[in-house]
Short mmCIF file of C-alpha atoms in Angstrom, two decimals:
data_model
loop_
_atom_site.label_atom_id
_atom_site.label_comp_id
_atom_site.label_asym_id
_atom_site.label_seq_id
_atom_site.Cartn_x
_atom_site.Cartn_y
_atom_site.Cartn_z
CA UNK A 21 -30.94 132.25 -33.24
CA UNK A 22 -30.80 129.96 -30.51
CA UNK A 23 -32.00 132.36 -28.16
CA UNK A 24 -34.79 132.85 -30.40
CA UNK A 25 -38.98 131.94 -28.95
CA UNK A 26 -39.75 131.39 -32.53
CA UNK A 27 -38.78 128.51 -34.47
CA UNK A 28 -38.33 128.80 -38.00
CA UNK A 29 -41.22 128.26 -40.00
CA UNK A 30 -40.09 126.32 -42.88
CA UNK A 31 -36.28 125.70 -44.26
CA UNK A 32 -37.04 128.12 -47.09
CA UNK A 33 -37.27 130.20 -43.82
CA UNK A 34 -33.99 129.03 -42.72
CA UNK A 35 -32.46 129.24 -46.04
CA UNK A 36 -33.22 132.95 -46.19
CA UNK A 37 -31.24 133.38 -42.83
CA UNK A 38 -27.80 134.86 -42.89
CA UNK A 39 -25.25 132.30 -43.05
CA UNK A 40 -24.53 133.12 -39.38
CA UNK A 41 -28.17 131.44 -38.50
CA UNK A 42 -28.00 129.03 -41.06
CA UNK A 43 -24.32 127.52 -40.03
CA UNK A 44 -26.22 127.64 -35.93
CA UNK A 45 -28.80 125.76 -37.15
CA UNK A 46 -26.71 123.07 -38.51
CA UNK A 47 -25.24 122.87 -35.25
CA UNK A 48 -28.05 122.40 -33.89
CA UNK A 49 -28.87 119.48 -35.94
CA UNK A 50 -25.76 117.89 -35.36
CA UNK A 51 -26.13 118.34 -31.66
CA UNK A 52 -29.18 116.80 -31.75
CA UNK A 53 -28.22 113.97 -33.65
CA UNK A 54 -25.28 112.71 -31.36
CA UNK A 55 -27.45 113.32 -28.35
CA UNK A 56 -29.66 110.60 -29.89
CA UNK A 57 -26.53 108.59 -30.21
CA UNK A 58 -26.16 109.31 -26.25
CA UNK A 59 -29.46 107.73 -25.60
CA UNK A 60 -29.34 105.77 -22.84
CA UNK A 61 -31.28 102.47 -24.86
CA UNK A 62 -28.46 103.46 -27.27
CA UNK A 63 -26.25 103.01 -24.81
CA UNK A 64 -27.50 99.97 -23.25
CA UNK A 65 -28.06 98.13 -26.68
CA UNK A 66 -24.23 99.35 -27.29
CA UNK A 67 -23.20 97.82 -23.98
CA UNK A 68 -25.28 94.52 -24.60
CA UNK A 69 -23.25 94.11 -27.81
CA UNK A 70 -20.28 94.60 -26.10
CA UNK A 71 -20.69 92.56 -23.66
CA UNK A 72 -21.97 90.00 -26.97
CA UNK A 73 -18.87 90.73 -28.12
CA UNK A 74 -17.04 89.78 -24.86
CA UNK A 75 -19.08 86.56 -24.45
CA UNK A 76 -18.90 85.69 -27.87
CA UNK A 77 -14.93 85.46 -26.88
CA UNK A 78 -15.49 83.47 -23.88
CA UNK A 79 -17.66 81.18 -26.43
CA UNK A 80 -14.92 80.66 -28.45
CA UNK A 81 -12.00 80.79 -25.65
CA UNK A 82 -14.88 77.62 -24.08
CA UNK A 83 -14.92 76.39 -27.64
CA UNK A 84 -11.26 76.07 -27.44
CA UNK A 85 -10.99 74.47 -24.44
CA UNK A 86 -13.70 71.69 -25.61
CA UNK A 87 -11.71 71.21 -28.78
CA UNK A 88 -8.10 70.54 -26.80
CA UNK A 89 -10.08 68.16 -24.57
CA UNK A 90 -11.19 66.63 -27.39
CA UNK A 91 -8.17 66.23 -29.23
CA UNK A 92 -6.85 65.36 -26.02
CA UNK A 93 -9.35 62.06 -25.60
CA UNK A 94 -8.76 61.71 -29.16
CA UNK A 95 -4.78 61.39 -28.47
CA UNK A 96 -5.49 59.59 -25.61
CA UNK A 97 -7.27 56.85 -27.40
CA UNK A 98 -5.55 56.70 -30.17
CA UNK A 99 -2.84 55.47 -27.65
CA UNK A 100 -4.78 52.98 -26.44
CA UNK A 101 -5.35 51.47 -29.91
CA UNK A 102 -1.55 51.66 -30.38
CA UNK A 103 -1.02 49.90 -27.22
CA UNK A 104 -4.02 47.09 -27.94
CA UNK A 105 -1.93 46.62 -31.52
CA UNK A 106 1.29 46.34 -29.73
CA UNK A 107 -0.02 43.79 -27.16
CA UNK A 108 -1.87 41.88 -29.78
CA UNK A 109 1.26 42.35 -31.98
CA UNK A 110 3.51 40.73 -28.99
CA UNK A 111 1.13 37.86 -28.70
CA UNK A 112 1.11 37.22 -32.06
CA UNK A 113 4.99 37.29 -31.88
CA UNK A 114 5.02 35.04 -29.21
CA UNK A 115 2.52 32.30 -30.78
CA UNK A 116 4.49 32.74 -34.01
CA UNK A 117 7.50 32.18 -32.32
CA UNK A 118 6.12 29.02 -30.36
CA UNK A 119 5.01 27.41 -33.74
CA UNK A 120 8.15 27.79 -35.16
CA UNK A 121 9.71 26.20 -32.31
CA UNK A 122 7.14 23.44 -32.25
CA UNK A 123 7.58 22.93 -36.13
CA UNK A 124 11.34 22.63 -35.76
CA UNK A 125 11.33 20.22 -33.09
CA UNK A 126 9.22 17.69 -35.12
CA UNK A 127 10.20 18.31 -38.60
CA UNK A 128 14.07 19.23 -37.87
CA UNK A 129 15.99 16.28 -39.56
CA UNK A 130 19.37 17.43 -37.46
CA UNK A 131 19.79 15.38 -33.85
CA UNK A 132 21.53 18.97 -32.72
CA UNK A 133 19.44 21.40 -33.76
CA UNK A 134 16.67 19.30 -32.37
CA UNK A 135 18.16 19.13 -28.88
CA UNK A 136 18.98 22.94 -29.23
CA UNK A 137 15.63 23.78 -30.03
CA UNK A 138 13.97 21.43 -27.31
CA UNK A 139 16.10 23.36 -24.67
CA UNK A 140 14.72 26.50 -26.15
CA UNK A 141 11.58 25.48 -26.14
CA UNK A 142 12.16 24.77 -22.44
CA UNK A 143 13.12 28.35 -21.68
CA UNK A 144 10.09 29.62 -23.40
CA UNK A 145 7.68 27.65 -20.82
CA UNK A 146 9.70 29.11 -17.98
CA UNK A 147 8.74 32.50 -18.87
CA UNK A 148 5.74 33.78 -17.10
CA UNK A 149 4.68 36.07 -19.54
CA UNK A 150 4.12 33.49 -21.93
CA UNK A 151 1.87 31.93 -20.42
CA UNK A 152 -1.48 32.75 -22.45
CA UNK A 153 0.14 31.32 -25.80
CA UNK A 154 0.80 28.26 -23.94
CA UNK A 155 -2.60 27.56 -22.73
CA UNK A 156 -4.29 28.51 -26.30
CA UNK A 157 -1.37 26.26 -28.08
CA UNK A 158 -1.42 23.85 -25.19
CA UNK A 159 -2.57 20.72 -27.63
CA UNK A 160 -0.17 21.66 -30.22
CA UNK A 161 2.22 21.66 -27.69
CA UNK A 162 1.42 18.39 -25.91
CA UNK A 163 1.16 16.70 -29.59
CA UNK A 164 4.86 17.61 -30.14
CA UNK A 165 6.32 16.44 -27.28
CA UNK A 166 4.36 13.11 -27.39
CA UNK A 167 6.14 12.69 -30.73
CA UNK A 168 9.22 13.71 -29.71
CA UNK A 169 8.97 11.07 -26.24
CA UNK A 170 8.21 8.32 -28.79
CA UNK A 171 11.08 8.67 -30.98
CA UNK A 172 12.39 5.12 -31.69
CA UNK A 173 16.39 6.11 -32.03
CA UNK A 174 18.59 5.63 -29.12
CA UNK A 175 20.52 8.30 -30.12
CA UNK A 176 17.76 10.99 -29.46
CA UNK A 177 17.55 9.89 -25.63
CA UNK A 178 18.61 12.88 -24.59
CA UNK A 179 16.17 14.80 -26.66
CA UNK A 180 13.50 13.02 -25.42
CA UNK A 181 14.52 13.57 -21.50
CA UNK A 182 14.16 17.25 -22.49
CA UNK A 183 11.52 16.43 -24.47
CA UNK A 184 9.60 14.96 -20.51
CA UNK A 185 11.88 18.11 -18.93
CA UNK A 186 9.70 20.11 -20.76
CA UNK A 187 6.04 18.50 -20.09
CA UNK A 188 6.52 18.71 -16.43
CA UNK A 189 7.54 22.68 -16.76
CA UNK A 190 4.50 23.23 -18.61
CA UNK A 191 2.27 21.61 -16.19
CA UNK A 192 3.80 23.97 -13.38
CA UNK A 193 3.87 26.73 -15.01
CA UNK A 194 -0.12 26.05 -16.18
CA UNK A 195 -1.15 24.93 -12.39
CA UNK A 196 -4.89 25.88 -13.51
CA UNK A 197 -4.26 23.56 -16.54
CA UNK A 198 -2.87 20.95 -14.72
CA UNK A 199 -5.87 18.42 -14.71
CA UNK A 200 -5.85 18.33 -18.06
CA UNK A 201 -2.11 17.53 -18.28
CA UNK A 202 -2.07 15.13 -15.44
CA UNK A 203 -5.01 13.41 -17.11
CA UNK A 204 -2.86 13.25 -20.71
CA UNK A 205 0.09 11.71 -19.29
CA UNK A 206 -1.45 8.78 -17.09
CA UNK A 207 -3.36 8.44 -20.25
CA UNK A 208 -0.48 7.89 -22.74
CA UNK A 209 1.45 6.15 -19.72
CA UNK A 210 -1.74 3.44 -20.07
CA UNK A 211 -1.84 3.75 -24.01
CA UNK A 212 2.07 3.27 -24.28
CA UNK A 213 3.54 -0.05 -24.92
CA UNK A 214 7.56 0.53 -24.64
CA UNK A 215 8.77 0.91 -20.93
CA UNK A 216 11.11 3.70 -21.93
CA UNK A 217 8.33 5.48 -22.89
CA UNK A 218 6.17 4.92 -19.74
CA UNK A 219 9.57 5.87 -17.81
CA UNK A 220 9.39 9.00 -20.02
CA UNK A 221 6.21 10.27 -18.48
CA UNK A 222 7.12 9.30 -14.79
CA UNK A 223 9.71 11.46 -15.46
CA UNK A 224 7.55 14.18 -16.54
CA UNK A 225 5.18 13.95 -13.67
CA UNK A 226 8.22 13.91 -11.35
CA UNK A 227 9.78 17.05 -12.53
CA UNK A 228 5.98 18.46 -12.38
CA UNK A 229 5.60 17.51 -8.91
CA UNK A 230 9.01 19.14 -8.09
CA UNK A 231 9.18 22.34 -9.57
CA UNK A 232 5.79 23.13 -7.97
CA UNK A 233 7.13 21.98 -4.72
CA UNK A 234 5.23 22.46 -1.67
CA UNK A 235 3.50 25.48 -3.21
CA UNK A 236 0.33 23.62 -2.82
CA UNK A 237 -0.38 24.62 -6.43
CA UNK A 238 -1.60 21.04 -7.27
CA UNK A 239 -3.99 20.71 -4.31
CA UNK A 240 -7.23 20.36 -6.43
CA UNK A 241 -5.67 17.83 -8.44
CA UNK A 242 -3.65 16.01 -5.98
CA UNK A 243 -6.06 13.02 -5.20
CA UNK A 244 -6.02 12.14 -9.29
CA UNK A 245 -2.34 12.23 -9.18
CA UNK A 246 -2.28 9.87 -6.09
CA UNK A 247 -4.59 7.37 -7.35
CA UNK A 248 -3.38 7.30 -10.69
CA UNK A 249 0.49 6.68 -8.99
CA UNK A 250 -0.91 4.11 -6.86
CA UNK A 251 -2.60 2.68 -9.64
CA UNK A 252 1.26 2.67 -11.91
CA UNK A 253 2.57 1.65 -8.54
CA UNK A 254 0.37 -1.85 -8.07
CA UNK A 255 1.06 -2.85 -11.62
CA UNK A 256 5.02 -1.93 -12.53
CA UNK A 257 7.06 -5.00 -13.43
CA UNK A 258 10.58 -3.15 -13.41
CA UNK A 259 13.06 -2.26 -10.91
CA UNK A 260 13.29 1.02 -13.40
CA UNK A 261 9.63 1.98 -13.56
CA UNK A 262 9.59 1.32 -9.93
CA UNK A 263 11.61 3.69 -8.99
CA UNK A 264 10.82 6.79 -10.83
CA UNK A 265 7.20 6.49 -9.61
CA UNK A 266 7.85 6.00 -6.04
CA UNK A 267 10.23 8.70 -6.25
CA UNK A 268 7.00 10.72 -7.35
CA UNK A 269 5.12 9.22 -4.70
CA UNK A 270 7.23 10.17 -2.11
CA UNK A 271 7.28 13.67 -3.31
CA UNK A 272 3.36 13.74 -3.12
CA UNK A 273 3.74 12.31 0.63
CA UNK A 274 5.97 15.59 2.03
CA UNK A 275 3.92 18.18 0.37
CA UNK A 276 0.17 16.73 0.62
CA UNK A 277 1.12 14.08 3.74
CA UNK A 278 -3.32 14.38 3.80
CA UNK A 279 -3.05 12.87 0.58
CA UNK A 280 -0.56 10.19 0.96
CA UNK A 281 -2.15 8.72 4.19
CA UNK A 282 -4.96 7.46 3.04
CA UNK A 283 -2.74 5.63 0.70
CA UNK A 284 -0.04 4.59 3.11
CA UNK A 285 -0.86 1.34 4.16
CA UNK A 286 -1.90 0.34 -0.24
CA UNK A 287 1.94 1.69 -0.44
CA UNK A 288 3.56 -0.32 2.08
CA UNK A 289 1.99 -3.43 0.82
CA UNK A 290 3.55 -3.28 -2.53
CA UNK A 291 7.41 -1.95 -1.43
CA UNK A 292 6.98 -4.59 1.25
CA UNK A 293 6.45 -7.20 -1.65
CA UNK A 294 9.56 -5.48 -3.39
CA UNK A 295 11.88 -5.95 -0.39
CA UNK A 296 11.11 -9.41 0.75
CA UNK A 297 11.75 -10.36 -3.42
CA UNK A 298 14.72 -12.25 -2.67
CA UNK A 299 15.30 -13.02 -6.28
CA UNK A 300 15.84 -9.01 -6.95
CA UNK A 301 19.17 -7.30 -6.52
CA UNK A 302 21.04 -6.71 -3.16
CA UNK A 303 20.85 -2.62 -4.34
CA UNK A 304 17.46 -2.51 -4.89
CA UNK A 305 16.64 -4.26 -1.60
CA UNK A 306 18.47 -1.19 -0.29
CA UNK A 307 16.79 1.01 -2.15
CA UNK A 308 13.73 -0.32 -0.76
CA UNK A 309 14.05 -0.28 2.71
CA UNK A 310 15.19 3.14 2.46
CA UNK A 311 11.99 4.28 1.16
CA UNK A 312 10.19 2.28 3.89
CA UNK A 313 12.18 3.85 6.13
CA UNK A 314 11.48 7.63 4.64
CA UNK A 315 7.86 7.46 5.62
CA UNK A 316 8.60 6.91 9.94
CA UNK A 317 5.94 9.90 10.20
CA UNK A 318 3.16 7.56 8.24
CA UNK A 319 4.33 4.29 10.11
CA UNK A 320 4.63 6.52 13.67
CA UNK A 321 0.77 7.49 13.11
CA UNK A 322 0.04 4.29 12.21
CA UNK A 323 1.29 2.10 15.21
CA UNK A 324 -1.55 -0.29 14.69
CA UNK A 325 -1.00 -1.51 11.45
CA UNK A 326 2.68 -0.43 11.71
CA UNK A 327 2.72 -3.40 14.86
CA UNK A 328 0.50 -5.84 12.95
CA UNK A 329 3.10 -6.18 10.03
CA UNK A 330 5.06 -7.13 12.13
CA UNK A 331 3.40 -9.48 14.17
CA UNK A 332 2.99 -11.01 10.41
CA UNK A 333 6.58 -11.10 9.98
CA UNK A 334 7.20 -13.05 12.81
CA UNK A 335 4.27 -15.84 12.02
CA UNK A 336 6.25 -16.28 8.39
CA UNK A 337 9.66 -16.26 9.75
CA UNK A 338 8.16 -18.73 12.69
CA UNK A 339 6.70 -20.75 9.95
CA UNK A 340 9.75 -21.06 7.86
CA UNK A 341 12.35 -22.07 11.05
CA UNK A 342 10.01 -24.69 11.76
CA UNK A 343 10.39 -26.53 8.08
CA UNK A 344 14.39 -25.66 8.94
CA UNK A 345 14.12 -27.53 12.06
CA UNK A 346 12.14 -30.48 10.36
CA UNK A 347 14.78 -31.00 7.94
CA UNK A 348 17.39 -30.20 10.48
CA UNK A 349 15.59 -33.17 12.86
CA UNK A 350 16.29 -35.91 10.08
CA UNK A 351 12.40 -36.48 10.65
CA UNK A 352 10.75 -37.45 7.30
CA UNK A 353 9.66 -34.31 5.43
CA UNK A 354 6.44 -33.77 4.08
CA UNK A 355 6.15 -33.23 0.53
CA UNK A 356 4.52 -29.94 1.58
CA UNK A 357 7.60 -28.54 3.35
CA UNK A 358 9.83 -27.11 1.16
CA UNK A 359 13.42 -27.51 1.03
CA UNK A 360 16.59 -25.43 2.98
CA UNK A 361 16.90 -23.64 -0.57
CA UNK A 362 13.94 -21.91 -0.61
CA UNK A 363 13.24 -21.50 2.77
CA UNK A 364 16.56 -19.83 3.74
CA UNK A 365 16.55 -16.95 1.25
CA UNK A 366 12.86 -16.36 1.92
CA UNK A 367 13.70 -16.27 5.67
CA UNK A 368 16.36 -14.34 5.48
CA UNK A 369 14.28 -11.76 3.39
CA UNK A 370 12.03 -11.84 6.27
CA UNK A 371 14.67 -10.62 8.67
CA UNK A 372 15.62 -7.87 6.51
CA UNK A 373 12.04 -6.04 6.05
CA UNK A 374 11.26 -6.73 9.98
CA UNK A 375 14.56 -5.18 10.69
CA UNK A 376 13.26 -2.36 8.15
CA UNK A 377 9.65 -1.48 9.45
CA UNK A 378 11.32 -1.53 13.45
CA UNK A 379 13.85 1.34 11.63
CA UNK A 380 10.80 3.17 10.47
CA UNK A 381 8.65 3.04 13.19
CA UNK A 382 11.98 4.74 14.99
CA UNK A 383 12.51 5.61 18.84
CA UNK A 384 8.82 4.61 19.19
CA UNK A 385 9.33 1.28 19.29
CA UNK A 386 12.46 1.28 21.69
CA UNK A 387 10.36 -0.20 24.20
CA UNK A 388 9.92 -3.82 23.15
CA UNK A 389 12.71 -3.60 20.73
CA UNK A 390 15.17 -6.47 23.07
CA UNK A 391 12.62 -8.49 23.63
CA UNK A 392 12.14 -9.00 19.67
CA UNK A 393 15.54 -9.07 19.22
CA UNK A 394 16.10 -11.90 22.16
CA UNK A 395 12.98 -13.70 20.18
CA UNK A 396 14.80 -13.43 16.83
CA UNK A 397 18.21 -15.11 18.33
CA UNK A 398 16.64 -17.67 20.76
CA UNK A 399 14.54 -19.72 17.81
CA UNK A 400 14.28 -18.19 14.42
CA UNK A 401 18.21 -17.51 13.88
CA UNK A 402 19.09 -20.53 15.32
CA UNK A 403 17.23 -22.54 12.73
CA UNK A 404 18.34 -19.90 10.13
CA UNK A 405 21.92 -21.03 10.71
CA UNK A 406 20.98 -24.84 11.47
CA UNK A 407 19.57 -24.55 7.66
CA UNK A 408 22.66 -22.58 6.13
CA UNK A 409 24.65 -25.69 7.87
CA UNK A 410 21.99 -28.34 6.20
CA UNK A 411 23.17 -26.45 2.94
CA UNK A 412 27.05 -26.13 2.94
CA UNK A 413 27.50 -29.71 5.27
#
């Protein structure tokens, strides 16, 4: 049938075949029919959808990768948060725990547990990580220690040294902060009334000026701390208070010496009044000149005033041999003159600061130091020891 030139004519046609042709012609249709399947657009669609197929996989394996960046950020972030929580957490902690401490020390009825938590306040400045809950609790903080420095019992004094232990930490350890504590305690220095108290916040400001050291971390604020020590300095009445703040203002002359010189001269004038104080103690007097005698650099830079002061010295103790050598005379004294009892201790004050300011001013002044010294024995300790004879005779 196949090799047949003429086609069937109709299936009836077909039908009327013997089986033989009829099951070739089936064949036949079924060979055509998967040769249309072999198409070559078949094919290609086929292949496109394959390759659909394929890409559709690399959609979702890129689909995948999206999502596992995603949950990635998503992990990522949600570690962040955590973290932020934690932080915030911490610093909550910390500002809890710094009220509590701040509560107890004020409201704490027990001298012990007082003193126990003042100490641990203490340690909490020290820490550098604390820091930013001191600066945002810094005038809760400065409100409890002014009450603890004012407490009126004796028995809390040691509280109330930590208690100015504590202020000068914080004002090192807040250097950027330091105006404004500087500032507070010449202020409540002024504002106080009770010379413990003032003693108190030299104490404060000493410990301030020492634990920063010469770390320069006070520079910007230096020149307040100066003038305001000068200031205390020009206006203390007690051998106490005098010593605590020229212990401060010797600290601010080694680590800012720029600072102090401007105010050397302003400085000397008051110790200089100190030392020739002959109605203070011996110790003091000592204390005194060995002050004087800390700041040879100042007096060394100085030579003109530094040989001027001297020069005034010698005019006073002049002045005061020649009212010993009146009396000593038998001439008649002028009401003016006063007597070997006041001028003798007054001279003899006089020798001590000269013999001071020569020990500051050091191996500079080696070369005139004789002929002073010949000047002091040939007149002025003569009649120093003609008026000690006026006395005892």
């Amino acid at each position: 049938f196949l090799g047949s030139s003429d086609p069937p004519a109709s299936v009836s046609q077909v039908a009327g075949t013997t089986g033989t042709h009829h099951h070739a012609w089936l064949i036949f249709l079924i060979f055509l029919t998967d040769s249309a399947s072999a198409d070559p657009d078949n094919l290609k669609y086929s292949s496109s959808r394959d390759r659909g197929g394929s890409s559709s996989y690399g959609l979702q394996s890129s689909n995948s990768a999206v999502v596992s960046r995603q949950r990635h950020d998503d992990t990522r972030v949600h570690a962040d948060i955590q973290n932020d929580e934690k932080e915030r957490s911490m610093s909550y902690s910390d500002e809890s725990r710094l009220s509590n401490l701040l509560r107890r020390i004020t409201r704490e009825d027990d001298r012990d547990r007082r003193l126990a938590t003042v100490k641990q306040l203490k340690e909490f400045i020290q820490q550098p990580e604390n820091k930013l809950v001191l600066v945002k609790q810094l005038d809760n903080i400065l409100a409890a220690v002014h009450d603890v420095l004012n407490e009126s019992s004796k028995l809390l004094q040691e509280l109330r040294q930590e208690g100015a232990c504590c202020l000068g930490l914080l004002c090192a350890s807040l250097s950027y902060e330091a105006e404004k504590i500087f500032k507070w305690i010449f202020s409540k220095f002024s504002s106080s009334a009770k010379d413990e108290v003032k003693l108190l916040y030299l104490c404060a400001t000493y410990k301030a000026l020492e634990t920063v050291g010469e770390k320069k971390a006070f520079s910007s604020v230096m020149q307040l701390v100066m003038t305001s020590l000068q200031s205390i300095l020009e206006n203390v009445d007690t051998p106490e208070l005098l010593c605590k703040c020229v212990k401060c203002i010797l600290l601010v002359a080694r680590c800012y010496p720029h600072i102090f010189s401007t105010n050397f001269r302003d400085t000397v004038d008051i110790l200089v009044g100190w030392h020739i104080d002959h109605t203070q103690k011996p110790s003091l007097t000592q204390q005194v000149s060995g002050w004087l005698q800390s700041l040879e650099p100042f007096w060394v830079a100085d030579l003109a005033f530094s040989t001027t002061l001297l020069g005034q010295f010698l005019e006073d103790m002049e002045a005061y041999a020649e009212d010993l050598s009146h009396v000593a005379s038998g001439e008649s004294v002028d009401e003016d003159i006063p007597p070997p009892s006041v001028s003798l201790p007054k001279l003899a004050a006089l020798l001590r600061v000269f013999s001071t300011v020569v020990r500051s001013i050091g191996e500079r002044f080696s070369p005139i130091r004789d002929i002073i010294i010949q000047l002091l024995r040939s007149r002025i300790l003569r009649d120093y020891w003609q008026g000690w004879q006026l006395i005892f005779s």
